[in-house]
Amino acid sequence: MNFKIRAASKEDCKDISRMIMELAVYEKMPDQVKISHEELQRDGFCQNPFFQCLVAEVPEEQKSKEGCTVVGYALYFYTYSTWKGPTVFLEDLYVMPEFRGKGIGKGLLSKVAEVAKKKKQCVHLHLSVLDWNTPSRDFYAAKGAQDLTVTEGIHVLRFDGQNLDNLANEAPKD
Amino acid sequence: MASFILRRAEPKDVSDILRLIKELAKFEEMEEKVILTEKELLEDGFGDHPFYHCLVAEVPKEQKLFILLKFNSRCSLPGYTVIGFAMYYFTYDPWIGKLLYLEDFFIMQEFRGLGIGSDILKRLSETAVKTRCSSMHFIVAENNTKSIEFYKRRGAADLSSEEGWRLFEIEKADLLKMTSK
């Protein structure tokens, strides 16, 4: 199978949005997807974008059953380690089921690693995976990923909704 | 009662920030892992495209002395007034949009229990809401029960326990292997 990995453009946002939803369905949380492709475009293609995105594209003659040629994506952004400096967080990596097993996922991950190394000298790459998602955990483990939740007991915490608003309302005034 | 101010970090604060980063790393028993320098902190946080933002907590010199005397401390800190910091940056969730990520958060031991940590968290929450962030995320080691209780008292959800999210890391050597293939 021929495929090409390239930087996403504004015009790819509809396809990226479609695949974000497909990934959310796979992760059993489709009702948690709240933003539209227009918002994605605004946030990813403004002067100071909040994320970077790569897409995997196949030629027209190899398009999906539904006629899609953009068949995978990797969404990432730069973060910071107070111990070591710039790092990269791979937020989403997804390849449509009918295009798996052909090296596209590996191609996307390698490209993120390459960009992170060249542009920002990133010291490591972080990502989150659901505990039941064995295929993904195995995929990343094969590339050398360590599960910090297991090895160091790291838990991810969140403040949102009313809890975030309550804290914000109590903020000390200048 | 000690007074303190919370303010945005300035370039002159990098030496204090690095000192506090190392104190936090020491508390986590990982002091030797801090390889960042003041020069890198300065370039990374105060250049054209900063990687991070930072709040610092500062006490007036006179107040600092008051606290040391009150607690009969034999601490011989050479005039530090920056006694806490919080480092954060903006991340992105393709489901809900922009998030505020709290990378590091530390108050010197002598200055805990005064509401400084609480106020920092509230200020960050205010920043999150003002900048259109849907939530604030951070990580905590599961054996750091004091910190977990601090956050949970204020309504934090543990996504690792509740939704099964695990944090993975691919280190530089393995990243380089991927790019050389």
Short mmCIF file of C-alpha atoms in Angstrom, two decimals:
data_model
loop_
_atom_site.label_atom_id
_atom_site.label_comp_id
_atom_site.label_asym_id
_atom_site.label_seq_id
_atom_site.Cartn_x
_atom_site.Cartn_y
_atom_site.Cartn_z
CA MET A 1 0.00 0.00 0.00
CA ASN A 2 1.29 3.47 -0.87
CA PHE A 3 0.79 6.17 1.66
CA LYS A 4 2.26 9.55 2.47
CA ILE A 5 2.60 11.28 5.84
CA ARG A 6 2.37 15.07 5.66
CA ALA A 7 1.54 18.09 7.80
CA ALA A 8 -2.22 18.66 8.03
CA SER A 9 -3.69 21.75 6.37
CA LYS A 10 -6.85 23.69 7.22
CA GLU A 11 -8.70 21.77 4.53
CA ASP A 12 -8.02 18.48 6.36
CA CYS A 13 -10.03 19.52 9.44
CA LYS A 14 -13.25 17.85 8.30
CA ASP A 15 -11.40 14.55 7.83
CA ILE A 16 -9.52 14.97 11.13
CA SER A 17 -12.81 15.69 12.93
CA ARG A 18 -14.34 12.58 11.40
CA MET A 19 -11.44 10.46 12.62
CA ILE A 20 -11.45 12.10 16.09
CA MET A 21 -15.03 10.86 16.41
CA GLU A 22 -14.08 7.39 15.13
CA LEU A 23 -11.32 7.21 17.76
CA ALA A 24 -13.72 8.39 20.49
CA VAL A 25 -16.17 5.64 19.45
CA TYR A 26 -13.32 3.09 19.69
CA GLU A 27 -12.45 4.47 23.16
CA LYS A 28 -16.15 4.08 24.11
CA MET A 29 -16.60 7.80 24.82
CA PRO A 30 -18.24 9.34 21.71
CA ASP A 31 -20.53 11.58 23.79
CA GLN A 32 -17.47 13.37 25.15
CA VAL A 33 -16.58 14.93 21.78
CA LYS A 34 -17.83 18.50 22.04
CA ILE A 35 -15.91 20.51 19.46
CA SER A 36 -16.64 20.96 15.77
CA HIS A 37 -14.25 20.89 12.81
CA GLU A 38 -14.56 24.69 12.64
CA GLU A 39 -13.26 25.02 16.22
CA LEU A 40 -10.49 22.53 15.45
CA GLN A 41 -9.51 24.66 12.46
CA ARG A 42 -9.54 27.84 14.56
CA ASP A 43 -7.38 26.28 17.28
CA GLY A 44 -4.91 24.45 15.04
CA PHE A 45 -4.36 26.90 12.23
CA CYS A 46 -4.19 30.27 13.94
CA GLN A 47 -1.05 32.34 14.46
CA ASN A 48 -0.09 30.50 17.66
CA PRO A 49 -1.68 27.07 17.18
CA PHE A 50 -2.54 24.96 20.20
CA PHE A 51 -1.62 21.73 18.46
CA GLN A 52 0.21 20.28 15.47
CA CYS A 53 -1.21 17.59 13.24
CA LEU A 54 0.09 15.09 10.72
CA VAL A 55 -2.16 13.13 8.37
CA ALA A 56 -1.66 9.89 6.46
CA GLU A 57 -2.97 9.97 2.90
CA VAL A 58 -3.47 7.20 0.34
CA PRO A 59 -3.82 7.66 -3.43
CA GLU A 60 -7.30 7.95 -4.90
CA GLU A 61 -7.24 4.38 -6.21
CA GLN A 62 -6.72 3.05 -2.67
CA LYS A 63 -9.37 5.18 -0.96
CA SER A 64 -11.61 3.78 1.80
CA LYS A 65 -15.05 2.23 1.28
CA GLU A 66 -16.57 5.68 2.01
CA GLY A 67 -14.23 7.40 -0.42
CA CYS A 68 -11.71 8.85 2.08
CA THR A 69 -8.07 9.32 1.11
CA VAL A 70 -7.03 10.82 4.47
CA VAL A 71 -6.94 7.64 6.54
CA GLY A 72 -4.96 8.43 9.68
CA TYR A 73 -3.72 11.29 11.84
CA ALA A 74 -1.42 12.16 14.71
CA LEU A 75 -2.23 15.19 16.84
CA TYR A 76 0.49 16.45 19.20
CA PHE A 77 1.79 19.53 21.00
CA TYR A 78 4.88 20.68 22.84
CA THR A 79 5.05 20.47 26.61
CA TYR A 80 7.81 21.10 29.14
CA SER A 81 9.65 19.07 31.73
CA THR A 82 11.11 21.09 34.59
CA TRP A 83 13.83 18.47 34.82
CA LYS A 84 14.89 18.32 31.18
CA GLY A 85 13.21 20.95 29.02
CA PRO A 86 11.00 20.69 25.89
CA THR A 87 8.99 17.52 25.41
CA VAL A 88 6.22 16.41 23.08
CA PHE A 89 2.83 15.00 23.99
CA LEU A 90 1.18 12.74 21.44
CA GLU A 91 -2.48 13.39 22.14
CA ASP A 92 -4.08 11.25 19.41
CA LEU A 93 -2.78 8.62 16.99
CA TYR A 94 -5.35 6.89 14.81
CA VAL A 95 -5.51 4.85 11.64
CA MET A 96 -8.82 3.76 10.13
CA PRO A 97 -9.36 0.01 10.76
CA GLU A 98 -9.24 -1.04 7.08
CA PHE A 99 -5.79 0.60 6.71
CA ARG A 100 -4.13 -0.96 9.74
CA GLY A 101 -1.25 -3.40 9.61
CA LYS A 102 0.44 -1.56 6.74
CA GLY A 103 2.93 0.56 8.65
CA ILE A 104 0.85 3.75 8.67
CA GLY A 105 0.67 4.00 12.48
CA LYS A 106 4.39 3.40 12.75
CA GLY A 107 4.96 6.00 10.00
CA LEU A 108 2.91 8.61 11.88
CA LEU A 109 4.65 7.93 15.21
CA SER A 110 8.11 8.04 13.60
CA LYS A 111 7.30 11.33 11.90
CA VAL A 112 6.18 12.88 15.20
CA ALA A 113 9.45 11.65 16.78
CA GLU A 114 11.45 13.14 13.90
CA VAL A 115 9.72 16.52 14.06
CA ALA A 116 10.08 16.64 17.85
CA LYS A 117 13.78 15.85 17.63
CA LYS A 118 14.58 18.27 14.78
CA LYS A 119 12.45 21.26 15.71
CA LYS A 120 12.59 21.34 19.47
CA GLN A 121 15.22 18.81 20.60
CA CYS A 122 12.53 17.14 22.67
CA VAL A 123 13.84 14.93 25.43
CA HIS A 124 10.93 12.53 25.53
CA LEU A 125 7.46 11.87 24.18
CA HIS A 126 4.46 11.28 26.43
CA LEU A 127 1.07 9.84 25.59
CA SER A 128 -1.96 8.40 27.38
CA VAL A 129 -3.56 5.04 26.68
CA LEU A 130 -6.62 3.44 28.27
CA ASP A 131 -5.82 0.45 30.45
CA TRP A 132 -8.00 -1.99 28.45
CA ASN A 133 -6.54 -0.91 25.09
CA THR A 134 -4.05 -3.77 24.78
CA PRO A 135 -3.32 -3.42 21.02
CA SER A 136 -2.24 0.21 21.56
CA ARG A 137 -0.28 -0.55 24.73
CA ASP A 138 1.54 -3.34 22.87
CA PHE A 139 2.21 -1.06 19.87
CA TYR A 140 3.85 1.59 22.06
CA ALA A 141 5.66 -0.91 24.29
CA ALA A 142 7.29 -2.36 21.15
CA LYS A 143 8.71 1.11 20.48
CA GLY A 144 10.19 1.35 23.97
CA ALA A 145 7.35 3.11 25.81
CA GLN A 146 7.25 2.71 29.58
CA ASP A 147 3.95 2.72 31.44
CA LEU A 148 4.61 5.39 34.09
CA THR A 149 1.27 4.63 35.75
CA VAL A 150 2.60 1.15 36.52
CA THR A 151 6.31 1.87 37.08
CA GLU A 152 5.96 5.15 39.01
CA GLY A 153 2.33 5.17 40.12
CA ILE A 154 1.60 8.29 38.08
CA HIS A 155 -2.09 9.25 37.97
CA VAL A 156 -3.67 11.86 35.72
CA LEU A 157 -5.98 14.27 37.55
CA ARG A 158 -8.43 16.85 36.27
CA PHE A 159 -10.43 19.85 37.49
CA ASP A 160 -13.33 20.74 35.21
CA GLY A 161 -16.90 22.01 35.11
CA GLN A 162 -18.29 23.36 38.36
CA ASN A 163 -15.18 22.44 40.36
CA LEU A 164 -12.99 24.54 38.07
CA ASP A 165 -15.48 27.44 38.18
CA ASN A 166 -15.67 27.30 41.98
CA LEU A 167 -11.90 27.53 42.31
CA ALA A 168 -11.76 30.34 39.75
CA ASN A 169 -14.38 32.34 41.62
CA GLU A 170 -12.31 32.18 44.80
CA ALA A 171 -9.11 33.42 43.17
CA PRO A 172 -7.38 36.18 45.13
CA LYS A 173 -7.83 39.62 43.58
CA ASP A 174 -4.74 41.58 42.57
CA MET B 1 -0.46 36.63 59.77
CA ALA B 2 2.07 36.51 56.94
CA SER B 3 1.23 38.30 53.74
CA PHE B 4 2.30 37.09 50.36
CA ILE B 5 1.78 38.00 46.74
CA LEU B 6 1.29 35.87 43.69
CA ARG B 7 2.71 37.28 40.49
CA ARG B 8 3.86 36.27 37.05
CA ALA B 9 7.48 35.11 37.01
CA GLU B 10 9.99 37.46 35.41
CA PRO B 11 13.39 36.67 33.84
CA LYS B 12 15.13 37.64 37.10
CA ASP B 13 13.26 34.80 38.86
CA VAL B 14 14.89 31.92 36.93
CA SER B 15 17.47 31.25 39.61
CA ASP B 16 14.76 30.97 42.28
CA ILE B 17 12.60 28.85 39.98
CA LEU B 18 15.46 26.41 39.38
CA ARG B 19 16.19 26.28 43.11
CA LEU B 20 12.54 25.39 43.80
CA ILE B 21 12.46 22.84 40.93
CA LYS B 22 15.42 21.12 42.58
CA GLU B 23 13.77 21.25 46.01
CA LEU B 24 10.65 19.61 44.59
CA ALA B 25 12.76 16.99 42.80
CA LYS B 26 14.57 16.30 46.09
CA PHE B 27 11.19 15.84 47.81
CA GLU B 28 10.32 13.33 45.04
CA GLU B 29 13.74 11.68 45.53
CA MET B 30 14.73 12.49 41.94
CA GLU B 31 17.13 15.40 42.43
CA GLU B 32 19.81 13.99 40.10
CA LYS B 33 17.30 13.98 37.21
CA VAL B 34 17.16 17.79 37.02
CA ILE B 35 19.54 18.68 34.19
CA LEU B 36 17.89 21.93 33.12
CA THR B 37 20.02 25.07 33.58
CA GLU B 38 19.07 28.67 34.38
CA LYS B 39 20.04 29.67 30.83
CA GLU B 40 17.67 27.06 29.34
CA LEU B 41 14.85 28.06 31.71
CA LEU B 42 15.34 31.66 30.64
CA GLU B 43 15.32 30.89 26.90
CA ASP B 44 12.44 28.45 27.16
CA GLY B 45 10.17 30.60 29.30
CA PHE B 46 10.93 34.16 28.30
CA GLY B 47 11.65 33.98 24.58
CA ASP B 48 9.34 34.74 21.63
CA HIS B 49 7.44 31.43 21.91
CA PRO B 50 7.60 30.37 25.55
CA PHE B 51 7.21 26.68 26.32
CA TYR B 52 5.80 27.47 29.74
CA HIS B 53 4.24 30.12 31.99
CA CYS B 54 5.07 30.52 35.63
CA LEU B 55 3.53 32.05 38.75
CA VAL B 56 5.69 32.73 41.78
CA ALA B 57 4.71 33.29 45.40
CA GLU B 58 6.73 35.94 47.16
CA VAL B 59 6.86 37.10 50.76
CA PRO B 60 8.28 40.49 51.78
CA LYS B 61 11.75 40.17 53.39
CA GLU B 62 10.42 41.35 56.76
CA GLN B 63 7.58 38.81 56.68
CA LYS B 64 9.98 36.04 55.86
CA LEU B 65 12.00 36.84 58.98
CA PHE B 66 8.79 36.94 61.03
CA ILE B 67 7.82 33.46 59.91
CA LEU B 68 11.25 32.05 60.64
CA LEU B 69 11.20 33.50 64.17
CA LYS B 70 7.62 32.38 64.78
CA PHE B 71 8.47 28.80 63.95
CA ASN B 72 11.77 29.01 65.77
CA SER B 73 13.39 27.92 62.60
CA ARG B 74 17.11 27.60 62.41
CA CYS B 75 16.84 27.85 58.67
CA SER B 76 19.61 29.99 57.25
CA LEU B 77 18.13 30.85 53.91
CA PRO B 78 20.18 33.71 52.48
CA GLY B 79 17.38 36.21 51.95
CA TYR B 80 15.08 34.27 49.62
CA THR B 81 11.69 35.90 49.16
CA VAL B 82 10.40 33.69 46.33
CA ILE B 83 9.05 30.74 48.27
CA GLY B 84 6.77 28.93 45.84
CA PHE B 85 6.03 28.50 42.17
CA ALA B 86 3.61 26.93 39.73
CA MET B 87 4.63 26.17 36.15
CA TYR B 88 1.95 25.59 33.56
CA TYR B 89 1.28 25.57 29.83
CA PHE B 90 -1.60 25.11 27.46
CA THR B 91 -2.40 21.76 25.90
CA TYR B 92 -5.20 20.50 23.69
CA ASP B 93 -7.89 17.86 23.88
CA PRO B 94 -9.47 17.19 20.47
CA TRP B 95 -12.77 16.43 22.23
CA ILE B 96 -13.10 19.61 24.28
CA GLY B 97 -10.41 22.02 23.13
CA LYS B 98 -7.85 23.99 25.06
CA LEU B 99 -6.67 22.84 28.50
CA LEU B 100 -4.38 24.29 31.14
CA TYR B 101 -1.75 21.77 32.21
CA LEU B 102 -0.12 22.27 35.61
CA GLU B 103 3.40 20.89 35.24
CA ASP B 104 4.94 21.69 38.63
CA PHE B 105 3.60 23.18 41.83
CA PHE B 106 5.68 23.63 44.99
CA ILE B 107 5.73 25.71 48.16
CA MET B 108 8.78 25.62 50.44
CA GLN B 109 8.07 23.53 53.51
CA GLU B 110 8.48 26.44 55.93
CA PHE B 111 5.68 28.31 54.15
CA ARG B 112 3.01 25.63 53.94
CA GLY B 113 -0.31 25.76 55.74
CA LEU B 114 -0.69 29.50 55.06
CA GLY B 115 -3.08 29.22 52.14
CA ILE B 116 -0.44 29.99 49.50
CA GLY B 117 -0.89 26.69 47.62
CA SER B 118 -4.64 27.06 47.73
CA ASP B 119 -4.46 30.59 46.33
CA ILE B 120 -2.10 29.50 43.55
CA LEU B 121 -4.55 26.80 42.52
CA LYS B 122 -7.42 29.30 42.51
CA ARG B 123 -5.39 31.78 40.45
CA LEU B 124 -4.55 29.06 37.91
CA SER B 125 -8.21 28.05 37.73
CA GLU B 126 -9.12 31.66 37.08
CA THR B 127 -6.51 31.79 34.30
CA ALA B 128 -7.91 28.57 32.85
CA VAL B 129 -11.46 29.94 32.77
CA LYS B 130 -10.40 33.34 31.39
CA THR B 131 -8.40 31.74 28.58
CA ARG B 132 -11.24 29.52 27.49
CA CYS B 133 -9.81 26.27 28.84
CA SER B 134 -12.28 23.47 29.48
CA SER B 135 -10.28 22.00 32.33
CA MET B 136 -6.99 21.92 34.19
CA HIS B 137 -4.96 18.69 34.14
CA PHE B 138 -1.90 17.52 36.05
CA ILE B 139 -0.24 14.36 37.27
CA VAL B 140 0.45 13.13 40.78
CA ALA B 141 2.29 10.05 42.04
CA GLU B 142 -0.17 7.74 43.76
CA ASN B 143 1.98 7.53 46.91
CA ASN B 144 1.81 11.33 47.30
CA THR B 145 -1.35 11.02 49.38
CA LYS B 146 -1.13 14.54 50.86
CA SER B 147 -1.17 16.13 47.41
CA ILE B 148 -3.92 13.81 46.16
CA GLU B 149 -6.07 14.72 49.18
CA PHE B 150 -5.33 18.43 48.61
CA TYR B 151 -6.61 18.18 45.04
CA LYS B 152 -9.52 15.83 45.69
CA ARG B 153 -10.81 18.09 48.49
CA ARG B 154 -11.15 20.73 45.82
CA GLY B 155 -13.02 18.49 43.39
CA ALA B 156 -10.29 16.92 41.25
CA ALA B 157 -11.16 13.69 39.43
CA ASP B 158 -8.55 10.93 39.17
CA LEU B 159 -8.74 9.97 35.49
CA SER B 160 -6.35 7.05 35.96
CA SER B 161 -8.59 5.41 38.59
CA GLU B 162 -11.94 6.52 37.21
CA GLU B 163 -11.44 6.14 33.46
CA GLY B 164 -8.37 3.91 33.20
CA TRP B 165 -5.96 6.39 31.60
CA ARG B 166 -2.29 5.48 31.89
CA LEU B 167 0.63 7.77 31.13
CA PHE B 168 3.34 6.41 28.85
CA GLU B 169 6.77 7.77 28.12
CA ILE B 170 9.10 7.12 25.17
CA GLU B 171 12.59 8.35 26.01
CA LYS B 172 15.02 10.10 23.68
CA ALA B 173 17.07 7.00 22.81
CA ASP B 174 13.96 5.17 21.61
CA LEU B 175 12.72 8.27 19.75
CA LEU B 176 16.06 8.40 17.93
CA LYS B 177 15.77 4.71 17.02
CA MET B 178 12.38 5.38 15.40
CA THR B 179 13.66 8.27 13.35
CA SER B 180 16.69 6.40 12.06
CA LYS B 181 14.60 3.62 10.48
#
